Short mmCIF file of C-alpha atoms and ligand atoms in Angstrom, two decimals:
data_model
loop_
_atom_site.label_atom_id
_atom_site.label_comp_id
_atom_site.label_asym_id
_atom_site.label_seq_id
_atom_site.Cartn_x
_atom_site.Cartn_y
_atom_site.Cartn_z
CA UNK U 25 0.00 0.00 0.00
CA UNK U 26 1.29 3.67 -1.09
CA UNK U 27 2.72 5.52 2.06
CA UNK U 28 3.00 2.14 4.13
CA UNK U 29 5.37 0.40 2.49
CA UNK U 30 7.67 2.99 1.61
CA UNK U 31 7.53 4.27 5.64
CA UNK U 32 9.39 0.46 6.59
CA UNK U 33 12.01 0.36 4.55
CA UNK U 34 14.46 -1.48 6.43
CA UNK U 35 17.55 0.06 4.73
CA UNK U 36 16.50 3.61 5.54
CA UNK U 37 16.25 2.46 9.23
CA UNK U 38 19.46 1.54 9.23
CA UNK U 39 20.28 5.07 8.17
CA UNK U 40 18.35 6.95 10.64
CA UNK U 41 20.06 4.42 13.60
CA UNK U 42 23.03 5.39 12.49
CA UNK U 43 22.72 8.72 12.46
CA UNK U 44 21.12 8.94 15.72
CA UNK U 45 24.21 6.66 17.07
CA UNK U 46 26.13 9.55 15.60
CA UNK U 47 23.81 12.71 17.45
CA UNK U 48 23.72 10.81 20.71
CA UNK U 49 26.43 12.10 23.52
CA UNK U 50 24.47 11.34 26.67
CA UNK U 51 21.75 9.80 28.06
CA UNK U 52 17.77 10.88 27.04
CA UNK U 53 14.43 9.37 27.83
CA UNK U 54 11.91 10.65 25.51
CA UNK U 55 8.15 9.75 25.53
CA UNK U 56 6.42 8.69 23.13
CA UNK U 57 2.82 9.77 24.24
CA UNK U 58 0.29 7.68 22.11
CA UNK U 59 -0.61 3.97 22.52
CA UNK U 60 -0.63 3.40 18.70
CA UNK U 61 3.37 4.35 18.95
CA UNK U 62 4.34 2.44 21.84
CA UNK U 63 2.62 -0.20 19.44
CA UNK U 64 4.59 0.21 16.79
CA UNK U 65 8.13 0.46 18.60
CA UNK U 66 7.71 -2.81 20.60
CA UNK U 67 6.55 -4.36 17.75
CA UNK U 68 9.71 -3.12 15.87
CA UNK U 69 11.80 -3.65 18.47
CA UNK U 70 13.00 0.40 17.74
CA UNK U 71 13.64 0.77 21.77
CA UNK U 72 15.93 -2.33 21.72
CA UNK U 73 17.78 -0.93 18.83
CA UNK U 74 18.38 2.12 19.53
CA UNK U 75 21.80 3.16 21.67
CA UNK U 76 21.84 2.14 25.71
CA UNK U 77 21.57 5.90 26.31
CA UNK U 78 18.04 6.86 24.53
CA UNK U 79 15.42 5.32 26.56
CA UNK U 80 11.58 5.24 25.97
CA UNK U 81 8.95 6.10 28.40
CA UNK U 82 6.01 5.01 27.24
CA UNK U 83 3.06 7.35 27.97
CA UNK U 84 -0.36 7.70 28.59
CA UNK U 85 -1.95 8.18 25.07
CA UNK U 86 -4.43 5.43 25.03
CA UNK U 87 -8.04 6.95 25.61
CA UNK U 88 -9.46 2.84 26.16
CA UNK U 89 -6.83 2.51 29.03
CA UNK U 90 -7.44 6.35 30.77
CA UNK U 91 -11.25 6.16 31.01
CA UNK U 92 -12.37 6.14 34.28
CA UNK U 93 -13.41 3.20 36.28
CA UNK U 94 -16.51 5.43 36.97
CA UNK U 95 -17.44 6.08 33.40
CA UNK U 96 -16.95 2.11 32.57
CA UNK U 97 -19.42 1.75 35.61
CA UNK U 98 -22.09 4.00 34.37
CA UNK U 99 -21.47 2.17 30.87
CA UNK U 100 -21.83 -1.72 32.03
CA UNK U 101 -25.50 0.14 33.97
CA UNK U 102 -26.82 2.10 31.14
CA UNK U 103 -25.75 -1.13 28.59
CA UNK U 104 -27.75 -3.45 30.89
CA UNK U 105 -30.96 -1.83 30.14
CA UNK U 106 -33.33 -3.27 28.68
CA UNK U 107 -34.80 -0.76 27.05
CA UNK U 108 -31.18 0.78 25.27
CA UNK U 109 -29.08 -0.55 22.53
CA UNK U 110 -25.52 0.43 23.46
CA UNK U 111 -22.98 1.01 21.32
CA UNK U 112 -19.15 1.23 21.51
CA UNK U 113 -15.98 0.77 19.61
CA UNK U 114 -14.51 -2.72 20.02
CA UNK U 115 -11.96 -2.18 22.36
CA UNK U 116 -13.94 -1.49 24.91
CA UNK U 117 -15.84 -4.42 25.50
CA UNK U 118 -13.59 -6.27 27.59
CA UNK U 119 -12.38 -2.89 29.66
CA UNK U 120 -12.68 -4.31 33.21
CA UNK U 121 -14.93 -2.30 35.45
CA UNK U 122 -15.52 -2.62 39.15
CA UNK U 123 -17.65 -6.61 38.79
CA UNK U 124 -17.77 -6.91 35.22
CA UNK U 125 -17.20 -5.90 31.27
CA UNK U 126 -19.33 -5.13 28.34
CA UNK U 127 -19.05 -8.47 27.21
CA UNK U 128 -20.90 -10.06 30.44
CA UNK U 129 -23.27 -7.29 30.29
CA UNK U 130 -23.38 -9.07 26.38
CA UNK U 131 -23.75 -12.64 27.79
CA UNK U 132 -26.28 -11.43 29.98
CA UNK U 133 -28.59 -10.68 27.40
CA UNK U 134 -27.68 -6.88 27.26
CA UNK U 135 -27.54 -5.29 23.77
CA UNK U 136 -24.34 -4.87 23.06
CA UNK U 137 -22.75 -3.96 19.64
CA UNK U 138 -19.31 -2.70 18.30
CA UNK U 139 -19.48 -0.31 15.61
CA UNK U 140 -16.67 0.46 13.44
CA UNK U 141 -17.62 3.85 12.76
CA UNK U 142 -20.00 6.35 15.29
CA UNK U 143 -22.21 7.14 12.46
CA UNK U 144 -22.87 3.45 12.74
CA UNK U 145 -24.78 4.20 15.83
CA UNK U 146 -26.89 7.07 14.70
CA UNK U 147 -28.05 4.78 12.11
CA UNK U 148 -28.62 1.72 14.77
CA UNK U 149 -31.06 4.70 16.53
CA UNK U 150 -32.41 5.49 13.23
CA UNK U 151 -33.80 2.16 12.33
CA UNK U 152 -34.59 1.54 15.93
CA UNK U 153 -37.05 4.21 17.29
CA UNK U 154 -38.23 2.03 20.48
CA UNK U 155 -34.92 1.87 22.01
CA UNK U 156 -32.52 4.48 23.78
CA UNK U 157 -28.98 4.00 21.89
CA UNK U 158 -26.37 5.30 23.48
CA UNK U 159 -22.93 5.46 21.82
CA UNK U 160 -19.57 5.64 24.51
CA UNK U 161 -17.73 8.76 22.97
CA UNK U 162 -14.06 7.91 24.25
CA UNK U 163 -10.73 9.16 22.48
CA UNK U 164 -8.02 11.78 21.95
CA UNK U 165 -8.81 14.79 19.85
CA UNK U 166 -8.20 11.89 16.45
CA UNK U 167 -11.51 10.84 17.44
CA UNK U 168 -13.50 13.48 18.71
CA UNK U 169 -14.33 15.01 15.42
CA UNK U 170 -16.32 11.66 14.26
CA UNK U 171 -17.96 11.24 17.51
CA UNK U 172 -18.87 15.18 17.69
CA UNK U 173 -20.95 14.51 14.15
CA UNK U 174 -22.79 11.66 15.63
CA UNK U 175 -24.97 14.82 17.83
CA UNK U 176 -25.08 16.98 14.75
CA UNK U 177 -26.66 13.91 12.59
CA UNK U 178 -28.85 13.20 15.49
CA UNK U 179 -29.90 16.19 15.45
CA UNK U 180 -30.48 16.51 11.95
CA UNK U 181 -32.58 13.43 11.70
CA UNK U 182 -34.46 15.14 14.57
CA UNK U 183 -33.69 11.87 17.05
CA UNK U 184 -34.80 12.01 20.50
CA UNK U 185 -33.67 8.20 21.39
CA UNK U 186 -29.51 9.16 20.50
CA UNK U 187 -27.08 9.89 22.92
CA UNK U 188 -23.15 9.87 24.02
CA UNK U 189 -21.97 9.02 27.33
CA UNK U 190 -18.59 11.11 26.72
CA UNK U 191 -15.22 10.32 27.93
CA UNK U 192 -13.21 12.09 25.88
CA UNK U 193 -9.51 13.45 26.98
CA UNK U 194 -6.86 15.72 25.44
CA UNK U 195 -3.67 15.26 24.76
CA UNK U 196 -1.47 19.12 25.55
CA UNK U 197 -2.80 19.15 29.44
CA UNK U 198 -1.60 15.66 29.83
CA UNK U 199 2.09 16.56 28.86
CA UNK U 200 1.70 19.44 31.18
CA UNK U 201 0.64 17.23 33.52
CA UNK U 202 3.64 15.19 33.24
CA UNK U 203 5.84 18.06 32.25
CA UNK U 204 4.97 19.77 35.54
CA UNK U 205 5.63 16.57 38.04
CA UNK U 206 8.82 17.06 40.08
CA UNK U 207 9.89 13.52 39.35
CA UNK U 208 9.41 13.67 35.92
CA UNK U 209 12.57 11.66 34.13
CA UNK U 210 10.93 12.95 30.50
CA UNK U 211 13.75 15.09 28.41
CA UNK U 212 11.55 15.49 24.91
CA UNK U 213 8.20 14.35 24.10
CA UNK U 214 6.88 12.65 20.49
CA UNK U 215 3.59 14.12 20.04
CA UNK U 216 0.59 11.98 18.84
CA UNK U 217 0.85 12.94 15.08
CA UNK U 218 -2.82 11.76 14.45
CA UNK U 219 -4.11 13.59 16.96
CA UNK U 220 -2.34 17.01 15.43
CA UNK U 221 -3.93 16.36 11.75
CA UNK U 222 -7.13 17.72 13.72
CA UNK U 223 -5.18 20.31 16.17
CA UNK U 224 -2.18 21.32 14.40
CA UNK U 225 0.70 22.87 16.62
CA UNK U 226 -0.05 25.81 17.72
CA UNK U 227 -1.17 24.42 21.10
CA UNK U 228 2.28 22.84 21.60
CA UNK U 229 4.12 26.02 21.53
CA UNK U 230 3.41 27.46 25.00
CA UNK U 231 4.40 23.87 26.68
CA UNK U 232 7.45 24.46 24.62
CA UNK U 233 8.36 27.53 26.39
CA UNK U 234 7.03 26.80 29.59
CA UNK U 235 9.01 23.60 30.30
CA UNK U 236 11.68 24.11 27.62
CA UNK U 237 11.50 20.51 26.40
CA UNK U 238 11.34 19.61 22.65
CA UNK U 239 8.42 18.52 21.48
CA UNK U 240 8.32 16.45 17.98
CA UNK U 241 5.40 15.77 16.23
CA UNK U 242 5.82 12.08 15.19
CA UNK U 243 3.93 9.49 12.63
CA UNK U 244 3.31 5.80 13.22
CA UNK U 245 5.40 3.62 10.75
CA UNK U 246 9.08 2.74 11.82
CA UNK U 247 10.65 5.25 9.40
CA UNK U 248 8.61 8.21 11.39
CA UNK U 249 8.64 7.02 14.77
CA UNK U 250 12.91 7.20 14.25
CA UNK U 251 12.53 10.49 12.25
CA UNK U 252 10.44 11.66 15.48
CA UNK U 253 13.33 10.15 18.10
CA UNK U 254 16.05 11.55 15.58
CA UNK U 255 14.77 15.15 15.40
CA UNK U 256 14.19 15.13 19.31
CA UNK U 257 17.43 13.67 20.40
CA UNK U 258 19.27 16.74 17.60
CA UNK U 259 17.40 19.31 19.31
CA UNK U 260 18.33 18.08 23.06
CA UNK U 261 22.14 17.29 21.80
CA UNK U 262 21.79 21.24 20.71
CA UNK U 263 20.48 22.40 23.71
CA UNK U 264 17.40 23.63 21.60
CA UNK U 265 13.94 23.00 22.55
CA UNK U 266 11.21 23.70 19.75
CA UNK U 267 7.96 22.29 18.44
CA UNK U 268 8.77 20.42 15.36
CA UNK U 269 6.95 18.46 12.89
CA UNK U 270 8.62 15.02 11.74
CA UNK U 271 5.20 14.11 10.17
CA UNK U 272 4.24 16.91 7.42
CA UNK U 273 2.79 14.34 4.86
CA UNK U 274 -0.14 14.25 7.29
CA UNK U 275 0.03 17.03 9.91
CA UNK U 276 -0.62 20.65 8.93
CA UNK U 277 0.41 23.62 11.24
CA UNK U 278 -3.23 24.66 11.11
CA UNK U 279 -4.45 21.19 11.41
CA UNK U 280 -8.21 20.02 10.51
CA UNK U 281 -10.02 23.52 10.07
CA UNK U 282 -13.41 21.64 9.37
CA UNK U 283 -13.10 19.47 12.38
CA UNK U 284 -11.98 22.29 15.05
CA UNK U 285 -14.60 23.95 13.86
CA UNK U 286 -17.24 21.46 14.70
CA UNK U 287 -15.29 20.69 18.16
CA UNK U 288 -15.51 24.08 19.46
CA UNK U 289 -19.52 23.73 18.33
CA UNK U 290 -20.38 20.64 19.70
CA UNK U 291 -17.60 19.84 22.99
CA UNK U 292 -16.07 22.79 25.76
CA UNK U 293 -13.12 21.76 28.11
CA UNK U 294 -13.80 20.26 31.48
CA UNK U 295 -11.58 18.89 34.07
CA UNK U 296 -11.31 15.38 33.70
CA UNK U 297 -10.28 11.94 36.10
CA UNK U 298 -7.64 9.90 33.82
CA UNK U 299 -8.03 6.03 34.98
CA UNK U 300 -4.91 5.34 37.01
CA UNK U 301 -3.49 8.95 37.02
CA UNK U 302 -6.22 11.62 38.86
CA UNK U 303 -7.80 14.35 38.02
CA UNK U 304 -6.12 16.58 35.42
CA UNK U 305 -7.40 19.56 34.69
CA UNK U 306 -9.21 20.92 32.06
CA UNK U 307 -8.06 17.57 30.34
CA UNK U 308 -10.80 16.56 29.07
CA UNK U 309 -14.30 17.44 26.31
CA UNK U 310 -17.74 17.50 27.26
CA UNK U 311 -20.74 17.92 25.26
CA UNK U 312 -21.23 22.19 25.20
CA UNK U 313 -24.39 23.38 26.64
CA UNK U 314 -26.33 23.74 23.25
CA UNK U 315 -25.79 19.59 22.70
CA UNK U 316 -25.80 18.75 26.56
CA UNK U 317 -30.17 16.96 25.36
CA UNK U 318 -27.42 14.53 23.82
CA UNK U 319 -25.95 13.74 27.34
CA UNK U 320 -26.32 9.74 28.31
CA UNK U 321 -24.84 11.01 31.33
CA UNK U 322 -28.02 13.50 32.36
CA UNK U 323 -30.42 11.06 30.24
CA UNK U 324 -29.40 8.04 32.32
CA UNK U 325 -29.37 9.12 36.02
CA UNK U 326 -26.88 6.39 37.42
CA UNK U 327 -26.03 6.58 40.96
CA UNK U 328 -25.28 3.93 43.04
CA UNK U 329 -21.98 3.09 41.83
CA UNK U 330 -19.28 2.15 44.47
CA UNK U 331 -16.13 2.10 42.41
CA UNK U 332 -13.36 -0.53 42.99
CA UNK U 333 -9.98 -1.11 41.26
CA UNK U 334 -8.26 -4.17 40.94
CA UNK U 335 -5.49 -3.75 43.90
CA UNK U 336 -2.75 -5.76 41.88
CA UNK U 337 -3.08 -4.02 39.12
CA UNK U 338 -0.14 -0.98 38.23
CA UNK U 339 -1.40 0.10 35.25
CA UNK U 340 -1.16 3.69 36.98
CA UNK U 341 2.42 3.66 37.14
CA UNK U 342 2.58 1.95 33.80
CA UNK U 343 0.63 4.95 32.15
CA UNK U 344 2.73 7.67 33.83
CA UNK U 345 5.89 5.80 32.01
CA UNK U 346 6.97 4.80 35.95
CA UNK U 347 7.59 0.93 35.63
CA UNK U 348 7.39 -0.81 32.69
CA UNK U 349 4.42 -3.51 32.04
CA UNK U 350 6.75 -6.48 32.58
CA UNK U 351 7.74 -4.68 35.76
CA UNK U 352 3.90 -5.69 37.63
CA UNK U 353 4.18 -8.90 39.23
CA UNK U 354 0.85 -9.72 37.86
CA UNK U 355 1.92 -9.45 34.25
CA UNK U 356 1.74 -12.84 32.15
CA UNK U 357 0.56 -14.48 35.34
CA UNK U 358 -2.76 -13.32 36.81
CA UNK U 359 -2.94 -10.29 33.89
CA UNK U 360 -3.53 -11.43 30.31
CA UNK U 361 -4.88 -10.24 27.61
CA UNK U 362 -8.28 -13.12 27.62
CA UNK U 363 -8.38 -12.35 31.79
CA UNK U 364 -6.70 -8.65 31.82
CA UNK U 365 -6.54 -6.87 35.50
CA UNK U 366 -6.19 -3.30 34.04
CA UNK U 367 -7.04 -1.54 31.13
CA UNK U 368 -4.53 -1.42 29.99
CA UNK U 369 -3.55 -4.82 28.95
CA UNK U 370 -6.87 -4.86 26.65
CA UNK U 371 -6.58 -2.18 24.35
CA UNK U 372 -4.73 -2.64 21.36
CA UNK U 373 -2.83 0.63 22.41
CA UNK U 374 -2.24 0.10 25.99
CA UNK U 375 1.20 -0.83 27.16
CA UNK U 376 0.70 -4.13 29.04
CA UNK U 377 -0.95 -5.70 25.65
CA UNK U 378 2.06 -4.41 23.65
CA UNK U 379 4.15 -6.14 25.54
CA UNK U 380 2.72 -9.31 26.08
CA UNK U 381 1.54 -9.55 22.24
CA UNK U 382 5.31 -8.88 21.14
CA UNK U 383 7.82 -9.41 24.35
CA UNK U 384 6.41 -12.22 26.33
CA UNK U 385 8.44 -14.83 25.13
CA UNK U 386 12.10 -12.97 24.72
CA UNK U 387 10.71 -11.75 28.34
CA UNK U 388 10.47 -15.35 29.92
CA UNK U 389 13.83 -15.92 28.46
CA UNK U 390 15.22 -12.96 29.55
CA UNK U 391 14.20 -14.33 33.34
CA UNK U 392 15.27 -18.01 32.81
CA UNK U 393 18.68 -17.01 31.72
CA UNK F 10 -9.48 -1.95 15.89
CA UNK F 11 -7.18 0.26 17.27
CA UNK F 12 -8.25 3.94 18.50
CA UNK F 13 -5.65 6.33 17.33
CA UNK F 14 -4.92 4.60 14.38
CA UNK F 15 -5.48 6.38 10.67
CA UNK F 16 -5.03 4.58 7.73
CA UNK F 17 -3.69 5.71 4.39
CA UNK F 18 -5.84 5.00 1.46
CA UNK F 19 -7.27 5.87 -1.91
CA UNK F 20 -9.88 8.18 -2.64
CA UNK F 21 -12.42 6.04 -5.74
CA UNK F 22 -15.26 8.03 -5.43
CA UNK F 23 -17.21 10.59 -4.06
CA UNK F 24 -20.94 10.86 -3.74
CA UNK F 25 -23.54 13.02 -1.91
CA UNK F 26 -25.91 10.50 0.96
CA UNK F 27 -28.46 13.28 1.99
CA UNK F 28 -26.46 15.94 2.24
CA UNK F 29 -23.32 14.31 4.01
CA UNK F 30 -20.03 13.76 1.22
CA UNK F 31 -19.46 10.15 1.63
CA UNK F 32 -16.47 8.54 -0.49
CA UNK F 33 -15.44 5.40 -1.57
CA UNK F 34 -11.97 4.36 -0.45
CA UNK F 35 -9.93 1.72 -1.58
CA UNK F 36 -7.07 0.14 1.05
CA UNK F 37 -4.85 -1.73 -0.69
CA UNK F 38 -7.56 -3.95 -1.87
CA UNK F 39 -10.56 -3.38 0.57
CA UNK F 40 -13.33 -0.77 0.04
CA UNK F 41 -14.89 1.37 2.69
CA UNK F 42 -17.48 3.96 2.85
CA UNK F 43 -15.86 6.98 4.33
CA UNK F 44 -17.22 10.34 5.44
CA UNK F 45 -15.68 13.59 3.96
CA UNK F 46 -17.32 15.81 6.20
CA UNK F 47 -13.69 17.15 7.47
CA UNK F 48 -12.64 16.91 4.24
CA UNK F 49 -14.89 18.88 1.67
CA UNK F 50 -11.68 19.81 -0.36
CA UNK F 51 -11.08 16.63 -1.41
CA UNK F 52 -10.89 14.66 -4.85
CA UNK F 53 -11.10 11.29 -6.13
CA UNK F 54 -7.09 10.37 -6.30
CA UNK F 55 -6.32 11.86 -3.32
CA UNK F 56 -4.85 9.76 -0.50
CA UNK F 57 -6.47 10.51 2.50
CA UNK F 58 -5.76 9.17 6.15
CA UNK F 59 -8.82 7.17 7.43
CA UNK F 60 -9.82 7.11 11.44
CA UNK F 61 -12.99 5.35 12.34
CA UNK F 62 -14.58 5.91 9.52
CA UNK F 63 -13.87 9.33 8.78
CA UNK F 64 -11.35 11.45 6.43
CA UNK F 65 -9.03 13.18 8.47
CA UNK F 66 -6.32 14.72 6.56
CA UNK F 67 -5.17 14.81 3.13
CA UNK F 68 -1.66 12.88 3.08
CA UNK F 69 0.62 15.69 0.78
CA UNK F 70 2.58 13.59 -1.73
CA UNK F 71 5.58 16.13 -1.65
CA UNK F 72 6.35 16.06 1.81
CA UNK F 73 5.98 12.25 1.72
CA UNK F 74 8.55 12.34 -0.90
CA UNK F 75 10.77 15.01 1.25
CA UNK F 76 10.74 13.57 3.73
CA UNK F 77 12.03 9.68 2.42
CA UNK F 78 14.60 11.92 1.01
CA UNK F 79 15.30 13.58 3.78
CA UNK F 80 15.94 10.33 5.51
CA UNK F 81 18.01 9.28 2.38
CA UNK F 82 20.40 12.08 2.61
CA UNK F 83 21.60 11.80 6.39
CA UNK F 84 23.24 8.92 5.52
CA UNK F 85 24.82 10.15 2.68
CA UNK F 86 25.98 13.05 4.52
CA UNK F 87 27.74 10.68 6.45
CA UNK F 88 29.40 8.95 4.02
CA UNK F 89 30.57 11.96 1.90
CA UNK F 90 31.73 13.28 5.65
CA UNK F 91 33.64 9.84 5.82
CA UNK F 92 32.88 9.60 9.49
CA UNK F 93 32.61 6.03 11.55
CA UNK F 94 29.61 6.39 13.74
CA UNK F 95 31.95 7.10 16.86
CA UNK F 96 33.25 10.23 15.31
CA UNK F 97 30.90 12.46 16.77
CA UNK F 98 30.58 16.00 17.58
CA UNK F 99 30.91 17.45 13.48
CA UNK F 100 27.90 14.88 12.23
CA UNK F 101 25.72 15.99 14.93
CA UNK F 102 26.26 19.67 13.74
CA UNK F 103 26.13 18.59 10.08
CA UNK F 104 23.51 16.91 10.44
CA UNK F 105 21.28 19.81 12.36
CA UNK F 106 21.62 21.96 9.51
CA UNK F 107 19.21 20.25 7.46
CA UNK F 108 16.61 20.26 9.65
S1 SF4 S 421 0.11 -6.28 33.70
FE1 SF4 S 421 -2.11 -6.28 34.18
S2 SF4 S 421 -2.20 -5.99 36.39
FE2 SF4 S 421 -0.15 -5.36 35.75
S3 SF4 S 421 -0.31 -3.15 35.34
FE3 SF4 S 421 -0.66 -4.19 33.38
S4 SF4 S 421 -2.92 -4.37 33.30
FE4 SF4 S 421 -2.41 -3.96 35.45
#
């Protein structure tokens, strides 16, 4: 496929290692901040590659891991209506809340379906005018646009049986977040590029200045997750610290024009509780007062909840980049992918899953040697 | 499916479904209906990258092509500098300039 396979040429790998060998004096950690990159360098095996003094932190960019325990709560309630249809993106159904999943809820008899798209669901409450659908609204600001249109179609098709239950989080307060903690190891950061073909950069240049670290706008093959490391590690080697973009085929200064436009419409910045990390504020999207009739949250009065975490599970410290997943005692063992503990060894972005899809075995070895 | 991912394909087609622009897009083999709301500019050629169901972003040939180059040409630099990878401090500089 056009700009895949070009993006993993091996030979041009070698190049960029090399050259980084070449910038590198002293010891870095960078983080990479989305899920979908920590992905792609275990898979690669980039961190294991690259020279003893660059290290990785991975961070907290996956929006299936962050969601609140709460929110996954209210979810499993509202799904186990029986008068709602509730729909969600796949990777959510086996989220573990405080008793159960989605998929119980499922096995219960609970309506439960995965859409592919969050139009799907507008047309699920189209063709079913009995039932309440309610779509989960999670993600970064990649996602919010399509989940913001699902409210203006509803609206359009004049629906009253449509709503959200939004989750959604943002990626700049979360670096500042981690920016700002005094035991922060972080020297540069590689921005989620997908999430800045809707945003742009602008937004990155004040956490620029306030914490002077590089930031680097990076893609998701191999070729651009090294461009992203390469770029960072030549600005820290030159004492510089700027927002640059390593991902211009896709990520315009300016961004998504259409899309901000219909986020500043249909969302407005709350504060917002990141699963394993706290409160952060003004972290997160809610619906904005003109769209709040779209609100599964005020639609769906659930109380009741009494929220409880696994107590073996670190995926806390694994989201805020301070132990690795193979670091929890429960990973492999108790924690797997089929019977995960934490969040975030379901999600196809989350840490823990990365690492026991890709490291498990070199892992075991690593321990019987 | 994963959340933050975008996928690169092919714009086929592009057609009006009650007043949303929906197109056709072709990944490496498999068609999808796609949503152009974010991307009324668009035309059928265009690569576009593809999150859950919706155009995001128009992928710019040129800087795809830069930037491959880009990555072609540090190693060059190093060879036409003659450096081994230990020889440090002058690539690192060399190198900065064409960023
Ligand atoms: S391995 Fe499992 S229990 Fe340990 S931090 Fe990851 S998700 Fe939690």
């Amino acid at each position: 496929m056009k700009y895949l396979d070009e993006f993993h040429d091996p030979e041009l790998a070698a190049r960029q290692f090399e050259d980084i060998e070449r910038i590198v004096t002293r010891p870095w950690a960078l983080m990479e901040v989305c899920g979908g990159q920590t992905h792609s360098i275990v898979r690669h095996g980039i961190d294991q590659l690259l020279p003893g003094q660059v290290r990785l932190i991975h961070g907290p960019g996956c929006p299936v891991c962050v969601t609140p325990l709460e929110t996954i709560d209210k979810a499993l309630a509202i799904a186990a209506r029986d008068d709602t249809i509730f729909c969600s993106f796949g990777d959510m159904l086996r989220v573990p809340g405080s008793h159960h999943d989605l998929f119980q809820i499922r096995s219960n008899g609970g309506d439960v379906r995965v859409v592919y798209s969050p139009l799907d669901a507008v047309r699920i409450a189209t063709e079913h005018p009995d039932k309440q659908v309610v779509f989960f609204g999670i993600g970064f600001e990649t996602t919010a646009p399509a989940n913001a249109m699902t409210v203006l179609e509803a609206e359009r098709r004049g629906l009253t049986n449509f709503s959200m239950l939004v989750s959604h989080v943002l990626v700049p307060p979360a670096i500042a977040a981690i920016a700002s903690s005094p035991d922060t190891q972080v020297n540069a950061y590689l921005a989620a590029g997908h999430v800045n073909t809707v945003m742009g950069t602008a937004e990155y240049e004040p956490l620029v200045e306030r914490f002077q670290v590089p930031i680097v706008v990076t893609g998701f093959e191999p070729l651009d997750v090294l461009e992203g490391i390469r770029l960072a590690l030549l600005q820290l080697e030159e004492g510089r610290a700027e927002v640059e973009n390593a991902y211009p085929r896709a990520v315009r200064p300016e961004g998504n024009p259409a899309a901000k436009a219909v986020l500043a419409e249909v969302f407005e910045v709350c504060d917002r509780a990141w699963r394993g990390i706290g409160v952060i504020p003004a972290s997160g999207w809610r619906l904005s007062e003109r769209y709040r009739g779209f609100d599964a949250e005020t639609r769906f009065e659930v109380t009741d909840l009494t929220v409880q975490e696994s107590p073996l599970c670190r995926s806390g410290e694994v989201l805020q980049g301070l132990i690795k997943p193979n670091e929890c005692e429960q990973f492999g063992i108790t924690c797997t992918p089929r019977k995960p503990l934490g969040a975030t060894m379901v999600s196809s972005e989350g840490a823990c899953a990365a690492y026991y899809q890709y490291r498990r075995l070199a892992l075991q070895e690593e321990v019987r040697a | 499916m994963t959340m933050c991912l975008g996928v690169p394909g092919r714009i086929e087609e592009i057609r009006d479904e009650q007043g949303t622009p929906m197109a056709s897009v072709d990944f490496g083999g498999i068609r999808k209906d796609v949503c152009l709301a974010y991307l009324p500019e668009a035309e059928i050629g265009d690569y576009t990258l593809v999150h859950v169901g919706f155009a995001i972003t128009r992928i710019d040939e040129a800087s795809a092509l830069e930037t491959l180059e880009l990555i072609r040409s540090i190693g060059n630099l190093a060879e036409e500098l003659g450096e081994e990878p230990a020889d440090l401090a002058g690539g690192a500089a060399a190198g900065g300039g064409g960023t």
